[in-house]
Amino acid sequence: MASDDPVQKVAISGPTLASMIQRISTSESDIDGLLFGHVNSSILSLSDDDPSTSTANLTATITSFIPAPTKPYFYNSIGQIDTPKLRSLSLPSLTLIGWFSGRRQTQSRPSMREFGVTRSLSATSEFHFPVKDSDSNFHFAPCLFLLLTTPCSSSDPTIHTYEYRAYQFQSASLNFEPRSIDIVNIGPAFRGHYGNFITTSVFPMLPFDTRRNPMIVDTDVSLSDKKKITNHQRHLDLYAQGFDLAKLSGLIGSEAVNYTSSLEDLYSSMLAKLEGLARQVENSNALVIEKENSNMKLRYKVAGLD
């Protein structure tokens, strides 16, 4: 049996939300798609004396999304779900928790069709999923809807603004209820969201010995390889102004203080070079514009429009 308990908060990572906004902004028309993630349950105690007053706090976390190739794709014109197309768009390894819609220059409220799609999706028992960290073994319906819109009017068309709102469909009251969105970023306050993270590749151990010069070439290296290493180091010195690996090794340990001023000078010289390059680009752009204006005047003169 599917649970109709309210979700207190919807969480989504910053990169996932940014990727979704970028996908919508680069699309030629309005798009929609599916949301994947999980729902966690945590016990919130409301009283120190009576443990029976504790309640379950549900948090829905959006981990990924899949945009539909066309709109509409997994539903028809009246909002009924096309189960075979929905199944083909989903991935078996991901849990479907809802869907999203991205539109331009519209009001930030769900439409009647989006209401019908969410209602039909939440009623599809095939996609009900269990709630994590829950004592009672109940399932949850994919009843979340994320709406992303751009303002109807903007004073500056060069500034792209997106508004996003999350809703949960309640089958008991047949109503959309707004939910707060928590943008999850990396940091101490969000470590709970990364508790199940497993690396796909292991970093090799990189031993560092301060007593050994890292630029010393092993004796079994051929003469040609030594020449290549020397040439590479010479090219690096042109950009780093003599800060080779052997000198940079002094940044670790008690000698690091002695290299602070040298690095500051190196940074200042690099900024000066960048400023010089920027001036050259600015001057070259001015020459190009001047040349284009001159060519335009010549074309007008040849055409007899001057």
PDB file of C-alpha atoms in Angstrom:
ATOM      1  CA  MET A   1       0.000   0.000   0.000  1.00  0.00           C
ATOM      2  CA  ALA A   2       1.375   3.400  -0.972  1.00  0.00           C
ATOM      3  CA  SER A   3       1.945   6.052   1.647  1.00  0.00           C
ATOM      4  CA  ASP A   4       0.261   9.439   1.351  1.00  0.00           C
ATOM      5  CA  ASP A   5       2.390  11.057   4.068  1.00  0.00           C
ATOM      6  CA  PRO A   6       3.613  14.581   3.295  1.00  0.00           C
ATOM      7  CA  VAL A   7       7.220  15.193   2.371  1.00  0.00           C
ATOM      8  CA  GLN A   8       8.707  17.898   4.574  1.00  0.00           C
ATOM      9  CA  LYS A   9      11.526  18.825   2.219  1.00  0.00           C
ATOM     10  CA  VAL A  10      12.809  18.170  -1.291  1.00  0.00           C
ATOM     11  CA  ALA A  11      16.611  18.113  -1.641  1.00  0.00           C
ATOM     12  CA  ILE A  12      18.585  18.412  -4.871  1.00  0.00           C
ATOM     13  CA  SER A  13      22.285  18.924  -5.421  1.00  0.00           C
ATOM     14  CA  GLY A  14      23.526  22.152  -6.951  1.00  0.00           C
ATOM     15  CA  PRO A  15      25.159  20.460  -9.984  1.00  0.00           C
ATOM     16  CA  THR A  16      21.974  18.462 -10.712  1.00  0.00           C
ATOM     17  CA  LEU A  17      19.803  21.594 -10.605  1.00  0.00           C
ATOM     18  CA  ALA A  18      22.321  23.527 -12.714  1.00  0.00           C
ATOM     19  CA  SER A  19      22.416  20.702 -15.267  1.00  0.00           C
ATOM     20  CA  MET A  20      18.628  20.692 -15.446  1.00  0.00           C
ATOM     21  CA  ILE A  21      18.478  24.467 -15.960  1.00  0.00           C
ATOM     22  CA  GLN A  22      21.186  24.256 -18.621  1.00  0.00           C
ATOM     23  CA  ARG A  23      19.267  21.513 -20.426  1.00  0.00           C
ATOM     24  CA  ILE A  24      16.116  23.634 -20.427  1.00  0.00           C
ATOM     25  CA  SER A  25      17.888  26.822 -21.496  1.00  0.00           C
ATOM     26  CA  THR A  26      19.558  25.123 -24.486  1.00  0.00           C
ATOM     27  CA  SER A  27      16.361  23.431 -25.664  1.00  0.00           C
ATOM     28  CA  GLU A  28      14.529  24.919 -28.629  1.00  0.00           C
ATOM     29  CA  SER A  29      11.164  24.479 -26.901  1.00  0.00           C
ATOM     30  CA  ASP A  30       9.622  23.563 -23.551  1.00  0.00           C
ATOM     31  CA  ILE A  31      10.709  20.172 -22.211  1.00  0.00           C
ATOM     32  CA  ASP A  32       9.849  17.766 -19.430  1.00  0.00           C
ATOM     33  CA  GLY A  33      11.259  14.534 -18.051  1.00  0.00           C
ATOM     34  CA  LEU A  34      11.548  12.157 -15.130  1.00  0.00           C
ATOM     35  CA  LEU A  35      13.077  12.662 -11.688  1.00  0.00           C
ATOM     36  CA  PHE A  36      14.988   9.915  -9.885  1.00  0.00           C
ATOM     37  CA  GLY A  37      16.185   9.631  -6.297  1.00  0.00           C
ATOM     38  CA  HIS A  38      14.966   8.295  -2.972  1.00  0.00           C
ATOM     39  CA  VAL A  39      12.828   9.184   0.045  1.00  0.00           C
ATOM     40  CA  ASN A  40      14.323   8.921   3.544  1.00  0.00           C
ATOM     41  CA  SER A  41      12.473   8.709   6.843  1.00  0.00           C
ATOM     42  CA  SER A  42      13.831  10.110  10.083  1.00  0.00           C
ATOM     43  CA  ILE A  43      12.077  10.064  13.467  1.00  0.00           C
ATOM     44  CA  LEU A  44      11.381  13.501  14.926  1.00  0.00           C
ATOM     45  CA  SER A  45      10.563  13.457  18.646  1.00  0.00           C
ATOM     46  CA  LEU A  46       8.101  16.152  19.710  1.00  0.00           C
ATOM     47  CA  SER A  47       8.314  15.496  23.456  1.00  0.00           C
ATOM     48  CA  ASP A  48      10.937  14.336  25.923  1.00  0.00           C
ATOM     49  CA  ASP A  49       8.378  12.642  28.177  1.00  0.00           C
ATOM     50  CA  ASP A  50       6.087  10.824  25.778  1.00  0.00           C
ATOM     51  CA  PRO A  51       7.919   8.858  23.037  1.00  0.00           C
ATOM     52  CA  SER A  52       4.598   8.116  21.335  1.00  0.00           C
ATOM     53  CA  THR A  53       4.446  11.729  20.149  1.00  0.00           C
ATOM     54  CA  SER A  54       7.348  11.155  17.743  1.00  0.00           C
ATOM     55  CA  THR A  55       6.564  11.487  14.054  1.00  0.00           C
ATOM     56  CA  ALA A  56       8.259  10.453  10.814  1.00  0.00           C
ATOM     57  CA  ASN A  57      10.050  13.197   8.894  1.00  0.00           C
ATOM     58  CA  LEU A  58      10.234  12.424   5.161  1.00  0.00           C
ATOM     59  CA  THR A  59      12.862  13.961   2.879  1.00  0.00           C
ATOM     60  CA  ALA A  60      12.839  13.374  -0.880  1.00  0.00           C
ATOM     61  CA  THR A  61      16.263  13.638  -2.530  1.00  0.00           C
ATOM     62  CA  ILE A  62      16.558  14.148  -6.299  1.00  0.00           C
ATOM     63  CA  THR A  63      19.779  12.557  -7.531  1.00  0.00           C
ATOM     64  CA  SER A  64      19.324  12.559 -11.322  1.00  0.00           C
ATOM     65  CA  PHE A  65      16.901  13.261 -14.146  1.00  0.00           C
ATOM     66  CA  ILE A  66      16.209  12.123 -17.711  1.00  0.00           C
ATOM     67  CA  PRO A  67      14.612  14.563 -20.203  1.00  0.00           C
ATOM     68  CA  ALA A  68      11.992  13.228 -22.584  1.00  0.00           C
ATOM     69  CA  PRO A  69      12.891  13.314 -26.319  1.00  0.00           C
ATOM     70  CA  THR A  70       9.630  15.090 -27.181  1.00  0.00           C
ATOM     71  CA  LYS A  71       6.787  16.795 -25.365  1.00  0.00           C
ATOM     72  CA  PRO A  72       4.475  15.055 -24.680  1.00  0.00           C
ATOM     73  CA  TYR A  73       6.181  11.664 -24.686  1.00  0.00           C
ATOM     74  CA  PHE A  74       5.228   9.455 -21.724  1.00  0.00           C
ATOM     75  CA  TYR A  75       1.667  10.848 -21.432  1.00  0.00           C
ATOM     76  CA  ASN A  76      -1.162  11.821 -23.764  1.00  0.00           C
ATOM     77  CA  SER A  77      -2.947  15.125 -24.295  1.00  0.00           C
ATOM     78  CA  ILE A  78      -5.260  14.659 -21.293  1.00  0.00           C
ATOM     79  CA  GLY A  79      -2.459  13.684 -18.907  1.00  0.00           C
ATOM     80  CA  GLN A  80      -2.788   9.902 -18.823  1.00  0.00           C
ATOM     81  CA  ILE A  81       0.474   7.991 -18.414  1.00  0.00           C
ATOM     82  CA  ASP A  82       1.716   5.814 -21.296  1.00  0.00           C
ATOM     83  CA  THR A  83       3.257   3.013 -19.216  1.00  0.00           C
ATOM     84  CA  PRO A  84       5.362   1.359 -22.003  1.00  0.00           C
ATOM     85  CA  LYS A  85       6.975   4.687 -22.957  1.00  0.00           C
ATOM     86  CA  LEU A  86       7.470   5.582 -19.306  1.00  0.00           C
ATOM     87  CA  ARG A  87       9.137   2.221 -18.728  1.00  0.00           C
ATOM     88  CA  SER A  88      11.418   2.711 -21.770  1.00  0.00           C
ATOM     89  CA  LEU A  89      12.489   6.148 -20.523  1.00  0.00           C
ATOM     90  CA  SER A  90      13.282   4.906 -17.000  1.00  0.00           C
ATOM     91  CA  LEU A  91      16.337   2.960 -15.879  1.00  0.00           C
ATOM     92  CA  PRO A  92      16.030  -0.205 -13.750  1.00  0.00           C
ATOM     93  CA  SER A  93      18.827   0.929 -11.441  1.00  0.00           C
ATOM     94  CA  LEU A  94      17.115   4.250 -10.635  1.00  0.00           C
ATOM     95  CA  THR A  95      14.047   4.928  -8.501  1.00  0.00           C
ATOM     96  CA  LEU A  96      11.384   7.103 -10.098  1.00  0.00           C
ATOM     97  CA  ILE A  97      10.116   9.683  -7.588  1.00  0.00           C
ATOM     98  CA  GLY A  98       8.354  12.131  -9.905  1.00  0.00           C
ATOM     99  CA  TRP A  99       8.766  14.291 -12.988  1.00  0.00           C
ATOM    100  CA  PHE A 100       9.605  17.864 -13.996  1.00  0.00           C
ATOM    101  CA  SER A 101       8.480  20.445 -16.527  1.00  0.00           C
ATOM    102  CA  GLY A 102      10.445  23.374 -17.914  1.00  0.00           C
ATOM    103  CA  ARG A 103       8.671  26.184 -19.730  1.00  0.00           C
ATOM    104  CA  ARG A 104       9.470  29.722 -20.803  1.00  0.00           C
ATOM    105  CA  GLN A 105       7.681  32.938 -19.910  1.00  0.00           C
ATOM    106  CA  THR A 106       4.772  31.324 -18.091  1.00  0.00           C
ATOM    107  CA  GLN A 107       3.264  31.555 -14.642  1.00  0.00           C
ATOM    108  CA  SER A 108       4.988  29.559 -11.892  1.00  0.00           C
ATOM    109  CA  ARG A 109       1.997  27.353 -11.110  1.00  0.00           C
ATOM    110  CA  PRO A 110       1.060  23.855 -12.339  1.00  0.00           C
ATOM    111  CA  SER A 111      -1.347  23.531 -15.238  1.00  0.00           C
ATOM    112  CA  MET A 112      -4.346  21.211 -15.431  1.00  0.00           C
ATOM    113  CA  ARG A 113      -2.414  18.829 -17.684  1.00  0.00           C
ATOM    114  CA  GLU A 114       0.529  18.718 -15.252  1.00  0.00           C
ATOM    115  CA  PHE A 115      -1.947  18.035 -12.469  1.00  0.00           C
ATOM    116  CA  GLY A 116      -3.386  15.130 -14.482  1.00  0.00           C
ATOM    117  CA  VAL A 117       0.041  13.701 -15.326  1.00  0.00           C
ATOM    118  CA  THR A 118       1.167  13.762 -11.675  1.00  0.00           C
ATOM    119  CA  ARG A 119      -2.097  12.197 -10.546  1.00  0.00           C
ATOM    120  CA  SER A 120      -1.827   9.425 -13.127  1.00  0.00           C
ATOM    121  CA  LEU A 121       1.866   8.853 -12.331  1.00  0.00           C
ATOM    122  CA  SER A 122       1.299   8.568  -8.584  1.00  0.00           C
ATOM    123  CA  ALA A 123      -1.547   6.091  -9.198  1.00  0.00           C
ATOM    124  CA  THR A 124       0.702   3.758 -11.237  1.00  0.00           C
ATOM    125  CA  SER A 125       1.461   1.086  -8.649  1.00  0.00           C
ATOM    126  CA  GLU A 126       4.240  -0.386 -10.791  1.00  0.00           C
ATOM    127  CA  PHE A 127       6.540   2.506  -9.852  1.00  0.00           C
ATOM    128  CA  HIS A 128       5.839   2.628  -6.092  1.00  0.00           C
ATOM    129  CA  PHE A 129       9.043   2.274  -4.084  1.00  0.00           C
ATOM    130  CA  PRO A 130       9.966   1.632  -0.423  1.00  0.00           C
ATOM    131  CA  VAL A 131      10.999   4.437   1.914  1.00  0.00           C
ATOM    132  CA  LYS A 132      14.538   4.212   3.269  1.00  0.00           C
ATOM    133  CA  ASP A 133      15.297   4.075   7.007  1.00  0.00           C
ATOM    134  CA  SER A 134      11.665   3.337   7.819  1.00  0.00           C
ATOM    135  CA  ASP A 135      10.575   0.985  10.589  1.00  0.00           C
ATOM    136  CA  SER A 136       7.272   0.209   8.898  1.00  0.00           C
ATOM    137  CA  ASN A 137       7.593  -1.386   5.485  1.00  0.00           C
ATOM    138  CA  PHE A 138       5.436   1.013   3.492  1.00  0.00           C
ATOM    139  CA  HIS A 139       5.886   2.219  -0.074  1.00  0.00           C
ATOM    140  CA  PHE A 140       5.835   5.674  -1.570  1.00  0.00           C
ATOM    141  CA  ALA A 141       4.327   6.841  -4.862  1.00  0.00           C
ATOM    142  CA  PRO A 142       6.219   8.961  -7.449  1.00  0.00           C
ATOM    143  CA  CYS A 143       4.118  11.999  -6.596  1.00  0.00           C
ATOM    144  CA  LEU A 144       6.686  14.808  -6.835  1.00  0.00           C
ATOM    145  CA  PHE A 145       6.518  17.515  -9.476  1.00  0.00           C
ATOM    146  CA  LEU A 146       9.254  20.087 -10.103  1.00  0.00           C
ATOM    147  CA  LEU A 147       8.304  23.165 -12.137  1.00  0.00           C
ATOM    148  CA  LEU A 148      10.946  25.411 -13.715  1.00  0.00           C
ATOM    149  CA  THR A 149       9.876  28.606 -15.487  1.00  0.00           C
ATOM    150  CA  THR A 150      11.243  31.911 -16.730  1.00  0.00           C
ATOM    151  CA  PRO A 151       9.511  35.193 -15.854  1.00  0.00           C
ATOM    152  CA  CYS A 152       6.787  36.413 -18.194  1.00  0.00           C
ATOM    153  CA  SER A 153       8.562  39.734 -18.630  1.00  0.00           C
ATOM    154  CA  SER A 154      12.150  40.773 -17.995  1.00  0.00           C
ATOM    155  CA  SER A 155      13.603  44.273 -18.036  1.00  0.00           C
ATOM    156  CA  ASP A 156      16.975  42.985 -19.237  1.00  0.00           C
ATOM    157  CA  PRO A 157      16.786  40.218 -21.878  1.00  0.00           C
ATOM    158  CA  THR A 158      20.494  39.449 -21.450  1.00  0.00           C
ATOM    159  CA  ILE A 159      19.897  38.171 -17.905  1.00  0.00           C
ATOM    160  CA  HIS A 160      18.445  34.657 -17.766  1.00  0.00           C
ATOM    161  CA  THR A 161      16.379  34.024 -14.650  1.00  0.00           C
ATOM    162  CA  TYR A 162      14.748  30.734 -13.697  1.00  0.00           C
ATOM    163  CA  GLU A 163      12.201  30.101 -10.987  1.00  0.00           C
ATOM    164  CA  TYR A 164      11.744  26.587  -9.600  1.00  0.00           C
ATOM    165  CA  ARG A 165       9.084  25.178  -7.326  1.00  0.00           C
ATOM    166  CA  ALA A 166       8.439  21.696  -5.974  1.00  0.00           C
ATOM    167  CA  TYR A 167       5.017  20.166  -5.388  1.00  0.00           C
ATOM    168  CA  GLN A 168       3.695  16.921  -3.933  1.00  0.00           C
ATOM    169  CA  PHE A 169       0.435  15.446  -5.146  1.00  0.00           C
ATOM    170  CA  GLN A 170      -1.850  14.237  -2.357  1.00  0.00           C
ATOM    171  CA  SER A 171      -4.141  11.492  -3.626  1.00  0.00           C
ATOM    172  CA  ALA A 172      -6.436  11.735  -0.585  1.00  0.00           C
ATOM    173  CA  SER A 173      -7.318  15.392  -1.143  1.00  0.00           C
ATOM    174  CA  LEU A 174      -6.540  15.448  -4.895  1.00  0.00           C
ATOM    175  CA  ASN A 175      -4.444  18.546  -4.400  1.00  0.00           C
ATOM    176  CA  PHE A 176      -0.958  19.925  -5.157  1.00  0.00           C
ATOM    177  CA  GLU A 177       0.944  20.990  -2.043  1.00  0.00           C
ATOM    178  CA  PRO A 178       4.099  23.138  -2.364  1.00  0.00           C
ATOM    179  CA  ARG A 179       7.289  21.847  -0.774  1.00  0.00           C
ATOM    180  CA  SER A 180      10.499  23.647   0.177  1.00  0.00           C
ATOM    181  CA  ILE A 181      13.619  22.913  -1.874  1.00  0.00           C
ATOM    182  CA  ASP A 182      17.005  22.406  -0.230  1.00  0.00           C
ATOM    183  CA  ILE A 183      19.998  22.937  -2.539  1.00  0.00           C
ATOM    184  CA  VAL A 184      22.588  20.423  -1.331  1.00  0.00           C
ATOM    185  CA  ASN A 185      26.233  21.461  -1.625  1.00  0.00           C
ATOM    186  CA  ILE A 186      29.442  19.859  -0.453  1.00  0.00           C
ATOM    187  CA  GLY A 187      30.315  20.800   3.101  1.00  0.00           C
ATOM    188  CA  PRO A 188      30.118  19.700   6.740  1.00  0.00           C
ATOM    189  CA  ALA A 189      26.415  20.518   6.961  1.00  0.00           C
ATOM    190  CA  PHE A 190      25.585  18.179   4.085  1.00  0.00           C
ATOM    191  CA  ARG A 191      27.726  15.127   4.884  1.00  0.00           C
ATOM    192  CA  GLY A 192      24.609  13.097   5.589  1.00  0.00           C
ATOM    193  CA  HIS A 193      23.711  13.216   1.902  1.00  0.00           C
ATOM    194  CA  TYR A 194      27.040  11.607   0.964  1.00  0.00           C
ATOM    195  CA  GLY A 195      27.130   8.852   3.557  1.00  0.00           C
ATOM    196  CA  ASN A 196      26.676   6.088   0.966  1.00  0.00           C
ATOM    197  CA  PHE A 197      29.222   7.472  -1.485  1.00  0.00           C
ATOM    198  CA  ILE A 198      31.616   4.852  -2.862  1.00  0.00           C
ATOM    199  CA  THR A 199      34.536   5.785  -5.100  1.00  0.00           C
ATOM    200  CA  THR A 200      34.693   4.074  -8.475  1.00  0.00           C
ATOM    201  CA  SER A 201      38.473   4.341  -8.729  1.00  0.00           C
ATOM    202  CA  VAL A 202      41.128   4.288  -6.022  1.00  0.00           C
ATOM    203  CA  PHE A 203      43.755   7.026  -5.892  1.00  0.00           C
ATOM    204  CA  PRO A 204      47.253   5.519  -5.933  1.00  0.00           C
ATOM    205  CA  MET A 205      49.514   6.338  -3.049  1.00  0.00           C
ATOM    206  CA  LEU A 206      52.003   9.047  -3.982  1.00  0.00           C
ATOM    207  CA  PRO A 207      54.961   8.772  -1.600  1.00  0.00           C
ATOM    208  CA  PHE A 208      56.918  11.954  -1.093  1.00  0.00           C
ATOM    209  CA  ASP A 209      60.447  11.982   0.211  1.00  0.00           C
ATOM    210  CA  THR A 210      61.870  15.412   1.046  1.00  0.00           C
ATOM    211  CA  ARG A 211      65.374  13.966   1.134  1.00  0.00           C
ATOM    212  CA  ARG A 212      65.218  13.000  -2.516  1.00  0.00           C
ATOM    213  CA  ASN A 213      65.212  15.419  -5.417  1.00  0.00           C
ATOM    214  CA  PRO A 214      62.195  14.504  -7.576  1.00  0.00           C
ATOM    215  CA  MET A 215      64.031  15.726 -10.664  1.00  0.00           C
ATOM    216  CA  ILE A 216      66.794  13.132 -10.313  1.00  0.00           C
ATOM    217  CA  VAL A 217      66.425  10.696 -13.196  1.00  0.00           C
ATOM    218  CA  ASP A 218      66.811   7.003 -12.492  1.00  0.00           C
ATOM    219  CA  THR A 219      69.930   5.343 -13.810  1.00  0.00           C
ATOM    220  CA  ASP A 220      67.985   2.923 -15.996  1.00  0.00           C
ATOM    221  CA  VAL A 221      66.534   5.759 -18.109  1.00  0.00           C
ATOM    222  CA  SER A 222      68.031   6.005 -21.572  1.00  0.00           C
ATOM    223  CA  LEU A 223      69.928   9.043 -22.835  1.00  0.00           C
ATOM    224  CA  SER A 224      67.156  10.026 -25.237  1.00  0.00           C
ATOM    225  CA  ASP A 225      64.616   9.978 -22.405  1.00  0.00           C
ATOM    226  CA  LYS A 226      66.909  12.184 -20.318  1.00  0.00           C
ATOM    227  CA  LYS A 227      67.082  14.700 -23.173  1.00  0.00           C
ATOM    228  CA  LYS A 228      63.278  14.709 -23.466  1.00  0.00           C
ATOM    229  CA  ILE A 229      62.905  15.337 -19.738  1.00  0.00           C
ATOM    230  CA  THR A 230      65.444  18.174 -19.928  1.00  0.00           C
ATOM    231  CA  ASN A 231      63.618  19.766 -22.866  1.00  0.00           C
ATOM    232  CA  HIS A 232      60.265  19.497 -21.100  1.00  0.00           C
ATOM    233  CA  GLN A 233      61.730  21.085 -17.974  1.00  0.00           C
ATOM    234  CA  ARG A 234      63.203  23.912 -20.069  1.00  0.00           C
ATOM    235  CA  HIS A 235      59.780  24.669 -21.545  1.00  0.00           C
ATOM    236  CA  LEU A 236      58.207  24.604 -18.108  1.00  0.00           C
ATOM    237  CA  ASP A 237      60.840  27.014 -16.797  1.00  0.00           C
ATOM    238  CA  LEU A 238      59.830  29.515 -19.500  1.00  0.00           C
ATOM    239  CA  TYR A 239      56.325  29.664 -18.026  1.00  0.00           C
ATOM    240  CA  ALA A 240      57.139  29.127 -14.341  1.00  0.00           C
ATOM    241  CA  GLN A 241      60.243  31.349 -14.360  1.00  0.00           C
ATOM    242  CA  GLY A 242      62.532  28.809 -12.794  1.00  0.00           C
ATOM    243  CA  PHE A 243      60.108  27.236 -10.337  1.00  0.00           C
ATOM    244  CA  ASP A 244      60.902  23.648 -11.224  1.00  0.00           C
ATOM    245  CA  LEU A 245      59.726  20.634  -9.266  1.00  0.00           C
ATOM    246  CA  ALA A 246      62.852  20.579  -7.158  1.00  0.00           C
ATOM    247  CA  LYS A 247      62.261  24.158  -6.041  1.00  0.00           C
ATOM    248  CA  LEU A 248      58.548  23.654  -5.511  1.00  0.00           C
ATOM    249  CA  SER A 249      59.324  20.757  -3.184  1.00  0.00           C
ATOM    250  CA  GLY A 250      60.529  23.360  -0.711  1.00  0.00           C
ATOM    251  CA  LEU A 251      56.935  24.545  -0.279  1.00  0.00           C
ATOM    252  CA  ILE A 252      56.384  21.524   1.952  1.00  0.00           C
ATOM    253  CA  GLY A 253      58.041  21.654   5.327  1.00  0.00           C
ATOM    254  CA  SER A 254      59.838  24.278   7.357  1.00  0.00           C
ATOM    255  CA  GLU A 255      61.331  26.044   4.308  1.00  0.00           C
ATOM    256  CA  ALA A 256      57.937  27.079   2.925  1.00  0.00           C
ATOM    257  CA  VAL A 257      58.171  30.570   4.477  1.00  0.00           C
ATOM    258  CA  ASN A 258      61.275  31.363   2.428  1.00  0.00           C
ATOM    259  CA  TYR A 259      59.430  30.860  -0.868  1.00  0.00           C
ATOM    260  CA  THR A 260      56.378  32.996  -0.075  1.00  0.00           C
ATOM    261  CA  SER A 261      57.752  36.258  -1.485  1.00  0.00           C
ATOM    262  CA  SER A 262      59.098  34.491  -4.571  1.00  0.00           C
ATOM    263  CA  LEU A 263      55.710  32.980  -5.332  1.00  0.00           C
ATOM    264  CA  GLU A 264      54.022  36.337  -4.810  1.00  0.00           C
ATOM    265  CA  ASP A 265      56.408  37.905  -7.328  1.00  0.00           C
ATOM    266  CA  LEU A 266      55.714  35.075  -9.768  1.00  0.00           C
ATOM    267  CA  TYR A 267      51.964  35.591  -9.359  1.00  0.00           C
ATOM    268  CA  SER A 268      52.297  39.353  -9.880  1.00  0.00           C
ATOM    269  CA  SER A 269      54.326  38.864 -13.066  1.00  0.00           C
ATOM    270  CA  MET A 270      51.757  36.403 -14.387  1.00  0.00           C
ATOM    271  CA  LEU A 271      48.979  38.927 -13.727  1.00  0.00           C
ATOM    272  CA  ALA A 272      51.001  41.553 -15.581  1.00  0.00           C
ATOM    273  CA  LYS A 273      51.359  39.195 -18.553  1.00  0.00           C
ATOM    274  CA  LEU A 274      47.627  38.508 -18.547  1.00  0.00           C
ATOM    275  CA  GLU A 275      46.904  42.225 -18.417  1.00  0.00           C
ATOM    276  CA  GLY A 276      49.225  42.765 -21.375  1.00  0.00           C
ATOM    277  CA  LEU A 277      47.475  40.031 -23.354  1.00  0.00           C
ATOM    278  CA  ALA A 278      44.107  41.584 -22.529  1.00  0.00           C
ATOM    279  CA  ARG A 279      45.319  44.958 -23.809  1.00  0.00           C
ATOM    280  CA  GLN A 280      46.503  43.342 -27.039  1.00  0.00           C
ATOM    281  CA  VAL A 281      43.146  41.649 -27.530  1.00  0.00           C
ATOM    282  CA  GLU A 282      41.351  44.933 -26.841  1.00  0.00           C
ATOM    283  CA  ASN A 283      43.496  46.788 -29.381  1.00  0.00           C
ATOM    284  CA  SER A 284      43.066  44.070 -31.991  1.00  0.00           C
ATOM    285  CA  ASN A 285      39.278  44.138 -31.516  1.00  0.00           C
ATOM    286  CA  ALA A 286      39.289  47.909 -32.000  1.00  0.00           C
ATOM    287  CA  LEU A 287      41.263  47.491 -35.237  1.00  0.00           C
ATOM    288  CA  VAL A 288      38.848  44.829 -36.466  1.00  0.00           C
ATOM    289  CA  ILE A 289      35.835  47.065 -35.759  1.00  0.00           C
ATOM    290  CA  GLU A 290      37.543  49.985 -37.501  1.00  0.00           C
ATOM    291  CA  LYS A 291      38.267  47.770 -40.521  1.00  0.00           C
ATOM    292  CA  GLU A 292      34.668  46.536 -40.649  1.00  0.00           C
ATOM    293  CA  ASN A 293      33.351  50.103 -40.561  1.00  0.00           C
ATOM    294  CA  SER A 294      35.722  51.085 -43.361  1.00  0.00           C
ATOM    295  CA  ASN A 295      34.601  48.130 -45.467  1.00  0.00           C
ATOM    296  CA  MET A 296      30.944  48.977 -44.833  1.00  0.00           C
ATOM    297  CA  LYS A 297      31.510  52.565 -45.997  1.00  0.00           C
ATOM    298  CA  LEU A 298      33.201  51.289 -49.159  1.00  0.00           C
ATOM    299  CA  ARG A 299      30.270  48.923 -49.854  1.00  0.00           C
ATOM    300  CA  TYR A 300      27.795  51.787 -49.396  1.00  0.00           C
ATOM    301  CA  LYS A 301      29.883  53.962 -51.710  1.00  0.00           C
ATOM    302  CA  VAL A 302      30.010  51.288 -54.414  1.00  0.00           C
ATOM    303  CA  ALA A 303      26.265  50.703 -54.099  1.00  0.00           C
ATOM    304  CA  GLY A 304      25.587  54.444 -54.315  1.00  0.00           C
ATOM    305  CA  LEU A 305      24.014  54.648 -50.878  1.00  0.00           C
ATOM    306  CA  ASP A 306      26.357  57.197 -49.344  1.00  0.00           C
TER     307      ASP A 306
END
